[in-house]
Short mmCIF file of C-alpha atoms in Angstrom, two decimals:
data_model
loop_
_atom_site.label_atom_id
_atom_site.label_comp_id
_atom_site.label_asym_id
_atom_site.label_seq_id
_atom_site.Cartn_x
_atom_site.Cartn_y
_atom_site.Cartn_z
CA UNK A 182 -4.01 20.11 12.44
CA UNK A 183 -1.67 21.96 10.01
CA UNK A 184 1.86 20.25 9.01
CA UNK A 185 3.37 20.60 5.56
CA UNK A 186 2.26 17.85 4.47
CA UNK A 187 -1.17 18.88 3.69
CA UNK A 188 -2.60 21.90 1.99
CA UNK A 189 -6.19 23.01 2.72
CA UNK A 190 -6.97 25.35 0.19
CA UNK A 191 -10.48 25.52 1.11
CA UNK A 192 -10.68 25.02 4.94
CA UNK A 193 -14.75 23.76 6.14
CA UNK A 194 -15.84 24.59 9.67
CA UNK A 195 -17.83 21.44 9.39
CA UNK A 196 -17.35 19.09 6.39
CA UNK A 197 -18.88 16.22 5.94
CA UNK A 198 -16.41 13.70 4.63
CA UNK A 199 -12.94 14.64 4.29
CA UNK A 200 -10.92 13.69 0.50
CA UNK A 201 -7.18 12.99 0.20
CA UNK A 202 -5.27 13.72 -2.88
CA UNK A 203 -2.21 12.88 -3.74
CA UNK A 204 -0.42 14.04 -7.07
CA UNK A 205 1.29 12.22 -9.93
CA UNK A 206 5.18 11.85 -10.64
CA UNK A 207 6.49 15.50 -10.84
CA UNK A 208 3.44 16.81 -9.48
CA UNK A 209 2.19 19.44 -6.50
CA UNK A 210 -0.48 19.73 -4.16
CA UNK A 211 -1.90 22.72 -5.97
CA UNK A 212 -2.88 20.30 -9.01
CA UNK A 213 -6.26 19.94 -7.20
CA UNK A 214 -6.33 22.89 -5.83
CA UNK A 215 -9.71 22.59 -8.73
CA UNK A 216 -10.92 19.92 -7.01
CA UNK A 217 -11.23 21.53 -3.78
CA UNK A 218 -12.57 24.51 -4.77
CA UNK A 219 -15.07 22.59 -6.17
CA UNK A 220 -15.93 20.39 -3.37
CA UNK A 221 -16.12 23.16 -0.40
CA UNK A 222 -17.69 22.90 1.99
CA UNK A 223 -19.12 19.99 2.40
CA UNK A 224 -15.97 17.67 1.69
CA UNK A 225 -12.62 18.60 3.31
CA UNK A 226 -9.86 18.18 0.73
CA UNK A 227 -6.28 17.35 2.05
CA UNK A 228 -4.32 18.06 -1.31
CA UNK A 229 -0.48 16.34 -0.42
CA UNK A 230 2.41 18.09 -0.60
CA UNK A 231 5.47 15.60 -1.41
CA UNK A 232 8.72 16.83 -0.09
CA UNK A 233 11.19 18.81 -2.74
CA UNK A 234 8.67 20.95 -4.60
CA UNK A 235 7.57 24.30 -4.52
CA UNK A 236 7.45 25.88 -0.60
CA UNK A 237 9.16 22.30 0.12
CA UNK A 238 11.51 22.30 -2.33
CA UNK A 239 14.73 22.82 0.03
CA UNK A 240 13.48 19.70 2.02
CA UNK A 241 14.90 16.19 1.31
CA UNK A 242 13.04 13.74 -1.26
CA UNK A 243 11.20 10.79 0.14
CA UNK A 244 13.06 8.13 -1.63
CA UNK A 245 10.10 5.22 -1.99
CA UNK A 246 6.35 5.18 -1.86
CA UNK A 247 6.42 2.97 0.99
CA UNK A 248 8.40 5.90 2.88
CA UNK A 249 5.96 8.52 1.37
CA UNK A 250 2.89 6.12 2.34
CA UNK A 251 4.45 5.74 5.88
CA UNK A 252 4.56 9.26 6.71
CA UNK A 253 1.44 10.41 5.05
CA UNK A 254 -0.30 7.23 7.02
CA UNK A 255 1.30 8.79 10.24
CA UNK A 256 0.07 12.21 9.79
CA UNK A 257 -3.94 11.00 8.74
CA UNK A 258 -3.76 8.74 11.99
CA UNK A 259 -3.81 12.48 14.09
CA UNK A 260 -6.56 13.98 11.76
CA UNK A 261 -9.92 14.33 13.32
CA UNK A 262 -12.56 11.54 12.37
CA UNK A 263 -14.51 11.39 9.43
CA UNK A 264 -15.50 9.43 7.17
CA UNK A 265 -12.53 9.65 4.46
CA UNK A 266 -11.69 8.75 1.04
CA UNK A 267 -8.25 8.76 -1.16
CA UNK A 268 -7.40 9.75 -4.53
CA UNK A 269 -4.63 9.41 -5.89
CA UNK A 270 -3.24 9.61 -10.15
CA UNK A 271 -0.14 7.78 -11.46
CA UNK A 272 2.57 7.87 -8.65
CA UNK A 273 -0.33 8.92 -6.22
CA UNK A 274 -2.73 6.18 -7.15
CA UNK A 275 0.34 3.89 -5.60
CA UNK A 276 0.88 6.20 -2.68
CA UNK A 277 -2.59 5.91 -2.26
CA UNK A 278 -2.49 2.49 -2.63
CA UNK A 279 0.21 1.81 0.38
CA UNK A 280 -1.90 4.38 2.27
CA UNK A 281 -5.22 2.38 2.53
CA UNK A 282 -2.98 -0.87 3.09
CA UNK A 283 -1.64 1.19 6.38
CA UNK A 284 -4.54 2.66 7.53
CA UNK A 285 -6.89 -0.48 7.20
CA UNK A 286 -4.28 -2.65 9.42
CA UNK A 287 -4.40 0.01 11.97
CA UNK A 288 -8.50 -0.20 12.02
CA UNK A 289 -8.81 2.98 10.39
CA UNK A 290 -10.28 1.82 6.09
CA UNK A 291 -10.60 4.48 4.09
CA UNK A 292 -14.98 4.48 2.68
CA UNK A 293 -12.74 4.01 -0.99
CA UNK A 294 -9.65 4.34 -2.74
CA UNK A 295 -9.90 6.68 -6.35
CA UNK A 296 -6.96 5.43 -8.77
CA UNK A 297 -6.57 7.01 -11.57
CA UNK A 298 -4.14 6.42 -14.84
CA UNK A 299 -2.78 3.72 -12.90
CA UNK A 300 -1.57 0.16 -13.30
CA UNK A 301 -2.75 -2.18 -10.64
CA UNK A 302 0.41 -2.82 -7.80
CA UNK A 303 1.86 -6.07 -9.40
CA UNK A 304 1.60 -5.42 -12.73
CA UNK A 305 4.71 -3.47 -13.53
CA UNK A 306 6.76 -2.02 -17.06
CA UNK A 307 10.53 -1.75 -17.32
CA UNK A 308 10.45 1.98 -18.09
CA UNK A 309 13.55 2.79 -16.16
CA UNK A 310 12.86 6.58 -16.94
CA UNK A 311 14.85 7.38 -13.73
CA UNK A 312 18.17 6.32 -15.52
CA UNK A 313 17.82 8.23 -18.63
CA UNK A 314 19.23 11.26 -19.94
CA UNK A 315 17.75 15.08 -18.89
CA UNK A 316 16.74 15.25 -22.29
CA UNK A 317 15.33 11.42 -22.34
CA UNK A 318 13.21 12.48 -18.48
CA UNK A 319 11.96 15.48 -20.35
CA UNK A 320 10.73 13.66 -23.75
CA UNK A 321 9.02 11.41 -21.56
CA UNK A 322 6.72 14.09 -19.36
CA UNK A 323 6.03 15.76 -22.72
CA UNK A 324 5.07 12.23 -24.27
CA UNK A 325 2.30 12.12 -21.22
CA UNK A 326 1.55 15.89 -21.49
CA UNK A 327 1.78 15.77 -17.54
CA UNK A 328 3.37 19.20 -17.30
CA UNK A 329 3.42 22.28 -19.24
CA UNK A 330 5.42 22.02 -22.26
CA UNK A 331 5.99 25.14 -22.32
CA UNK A 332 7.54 25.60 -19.32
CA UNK A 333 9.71 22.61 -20.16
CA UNK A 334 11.41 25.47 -22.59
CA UNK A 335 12.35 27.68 -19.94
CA UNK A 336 16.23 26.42 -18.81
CA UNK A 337 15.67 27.44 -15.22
CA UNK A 338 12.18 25.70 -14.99
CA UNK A 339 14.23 22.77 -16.39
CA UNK A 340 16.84 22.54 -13.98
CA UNK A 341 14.17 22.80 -10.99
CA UNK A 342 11.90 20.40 -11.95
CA UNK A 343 14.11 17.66 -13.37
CA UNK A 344 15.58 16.29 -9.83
CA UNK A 345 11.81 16.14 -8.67
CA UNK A 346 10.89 13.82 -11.95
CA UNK A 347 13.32 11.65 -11.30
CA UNK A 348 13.37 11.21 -7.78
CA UNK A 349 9.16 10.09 -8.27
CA UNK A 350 10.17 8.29 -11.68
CA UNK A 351 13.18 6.39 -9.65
CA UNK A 352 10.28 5.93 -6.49
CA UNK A 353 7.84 4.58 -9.10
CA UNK A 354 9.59 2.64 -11.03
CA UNK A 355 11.14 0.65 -8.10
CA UNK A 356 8.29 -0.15 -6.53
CA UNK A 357 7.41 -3.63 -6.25
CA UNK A 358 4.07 -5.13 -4.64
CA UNK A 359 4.23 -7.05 -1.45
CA UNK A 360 1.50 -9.69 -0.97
CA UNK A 361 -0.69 -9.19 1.75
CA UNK A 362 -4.25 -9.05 2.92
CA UNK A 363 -6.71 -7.97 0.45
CA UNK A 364 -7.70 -4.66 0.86
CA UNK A 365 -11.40 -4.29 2.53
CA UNK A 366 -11.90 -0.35 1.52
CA UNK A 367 -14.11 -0.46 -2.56
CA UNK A 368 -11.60 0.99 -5.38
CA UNK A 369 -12.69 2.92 -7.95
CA UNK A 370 -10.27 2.87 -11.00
CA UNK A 371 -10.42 6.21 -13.40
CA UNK A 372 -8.18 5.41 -16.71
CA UNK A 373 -7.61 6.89 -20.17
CA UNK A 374 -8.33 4.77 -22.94
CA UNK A 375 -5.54 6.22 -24.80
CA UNK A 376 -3.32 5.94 -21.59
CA UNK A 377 0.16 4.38 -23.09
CA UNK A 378 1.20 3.43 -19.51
CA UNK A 379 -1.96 2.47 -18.22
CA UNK A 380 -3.01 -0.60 -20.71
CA UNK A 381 -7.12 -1.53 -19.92
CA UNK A 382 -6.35 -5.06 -18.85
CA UNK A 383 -3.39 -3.75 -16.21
CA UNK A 384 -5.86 -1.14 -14.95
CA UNK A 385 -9.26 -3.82 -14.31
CA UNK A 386 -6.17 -6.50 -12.61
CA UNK A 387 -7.00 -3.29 -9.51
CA UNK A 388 -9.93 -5.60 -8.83
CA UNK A 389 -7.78 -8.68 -7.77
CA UNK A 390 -6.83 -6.30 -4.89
CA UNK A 391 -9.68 -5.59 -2.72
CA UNK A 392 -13.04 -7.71 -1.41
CA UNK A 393 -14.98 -4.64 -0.72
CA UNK A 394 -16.03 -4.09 -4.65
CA UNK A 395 -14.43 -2.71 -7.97
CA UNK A 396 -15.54 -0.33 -10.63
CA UNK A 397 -14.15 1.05 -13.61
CA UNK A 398 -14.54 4.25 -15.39
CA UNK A 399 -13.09 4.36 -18.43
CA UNK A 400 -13.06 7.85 -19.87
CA UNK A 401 -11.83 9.14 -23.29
CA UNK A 402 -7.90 10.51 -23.51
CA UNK A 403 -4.15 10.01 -22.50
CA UNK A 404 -2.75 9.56 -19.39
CA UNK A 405 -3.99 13.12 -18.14
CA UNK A 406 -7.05 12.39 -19.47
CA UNK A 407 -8.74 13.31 -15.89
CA UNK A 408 -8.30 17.33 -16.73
CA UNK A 409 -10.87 16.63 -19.05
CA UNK A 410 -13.33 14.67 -17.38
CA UNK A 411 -13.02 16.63 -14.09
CA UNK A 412 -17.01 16.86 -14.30
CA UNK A 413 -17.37 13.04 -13.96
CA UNK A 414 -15.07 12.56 -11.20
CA UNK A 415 -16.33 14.76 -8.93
CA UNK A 416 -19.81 13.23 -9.58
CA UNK A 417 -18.53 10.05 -8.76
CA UNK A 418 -16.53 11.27 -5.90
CA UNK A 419 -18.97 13.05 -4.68
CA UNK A 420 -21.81 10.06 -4.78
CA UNK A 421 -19.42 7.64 -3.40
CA UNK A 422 -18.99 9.98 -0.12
CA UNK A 423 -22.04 10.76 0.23
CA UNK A 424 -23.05 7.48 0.25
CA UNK A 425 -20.57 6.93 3.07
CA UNK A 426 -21.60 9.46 5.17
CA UNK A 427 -25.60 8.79 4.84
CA UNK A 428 -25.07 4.84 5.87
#
């Protein structure tokens, strides 16, 4: 089923197990369009589009990942069956978060949730990026090295890309846990160890969320440390789901 929601870069007449990525705080669906080349054909990647960017960039912004996670949740429900897992980094490791919480209470768990560079839900930081300056948004993205910093010289890439940052920043930074069942569905938490916003301890509280298992991969860098390492998360991606769709 197509919607703009979700890009299939690489489309499988019969895959296997089906991925669904969502991007980081500024970010686009084409950010794994690597991933899905790399995966094809055996695993179906959904790579999400977010409202406000790029071919969607005339549409409204979703406001709050709840929102985000109730739409996306909507639109997965109407997907054919199989077995599927999320991914998600930063902003989209909460999205993906809220996701899993959605679909498990509708009797659909996810085989495992991916977070990556990613606090666990209640631990939180008083950032309030949203509220600073253009100049203080922008020092911020090139503190992470999340986006091209050299496009962050070009005026008119500027002025596109700022109300995008900090409609996610505002969505992210917002967001505040609400207590509920334990997830079911195993997480599997990717983080920098050089990640300034995504402290060890805050990254391992993941495994007070879930009963179904906890692992974490701790991998050398910053925040975007996962452009690096792409090797050992599609190995562990990969194992994971085929794991899944073996049992």
């Amino acid at each position: 089923m197509e919607n703009a929601w979700f890009r299939r870069f690489h489309p499988s007449a019969a895959p296997g197990a089906r991925l669904v990525c969502l991007p980081h705080a500024g970010g686009s669906a084409s950010f794994y369009f690597p991933v899905s080349r790399a995966l094809a054909p055996d695993v179906e990647v959904l790579a999400v589009q977010y409202p406000g960017r790029q071919d969607r960039r005339h549409e409204p912004f979703v406001p709050t990942i709840g929102e985000l996670a109730d739409q996306i949740t909507a639109l997965l429900r109407q997907e054919s069956s199989l077995p599927t897992a999320l991914f998600g980094h930063s902003m989209g490791a909460m999205v993906a978060y809220e996701v899993t919480r959605r679909l498990e209470a509708a009797g659909a768990a996810p085989e495992v949730l991916f977070v990556s560079g990613r606090r666990a839900p209640d631990r939180y930081r008083d950032d309030r990026v949203h509220t600073r300056s253009d100049e203080g948004v922008i020092a911020e993205v090139r503190r992470l090295s999340g986006t091209d910093t050299d496009l962050l010289g070009d005026e008119e890439v500027v002025r596109m890309i700022l109300p995008v940052l900090r409609n996610d920043y505002r969505a992210v930074e917002t967001y505040r846990h609400e207590p509920g069942a334990l997830l079911s569905t195993p997480v599997v938490a990717f983080t920098g160890t050089e990640d300034p916003v995504a402290p060890m301890p805050d990254v391992e509280a993941w495994t007070e969320h879930t009963t179904g298992g906890f692992e974490l991969i701790p991998l050398p860098g910053g925040h975007f440390f996962l452009t690096r390492h792409q090797d050992v998360l599609l190995r562990t991606i990969t194992g994971r789901l085929a794991g899944a769709v073996s049992a």
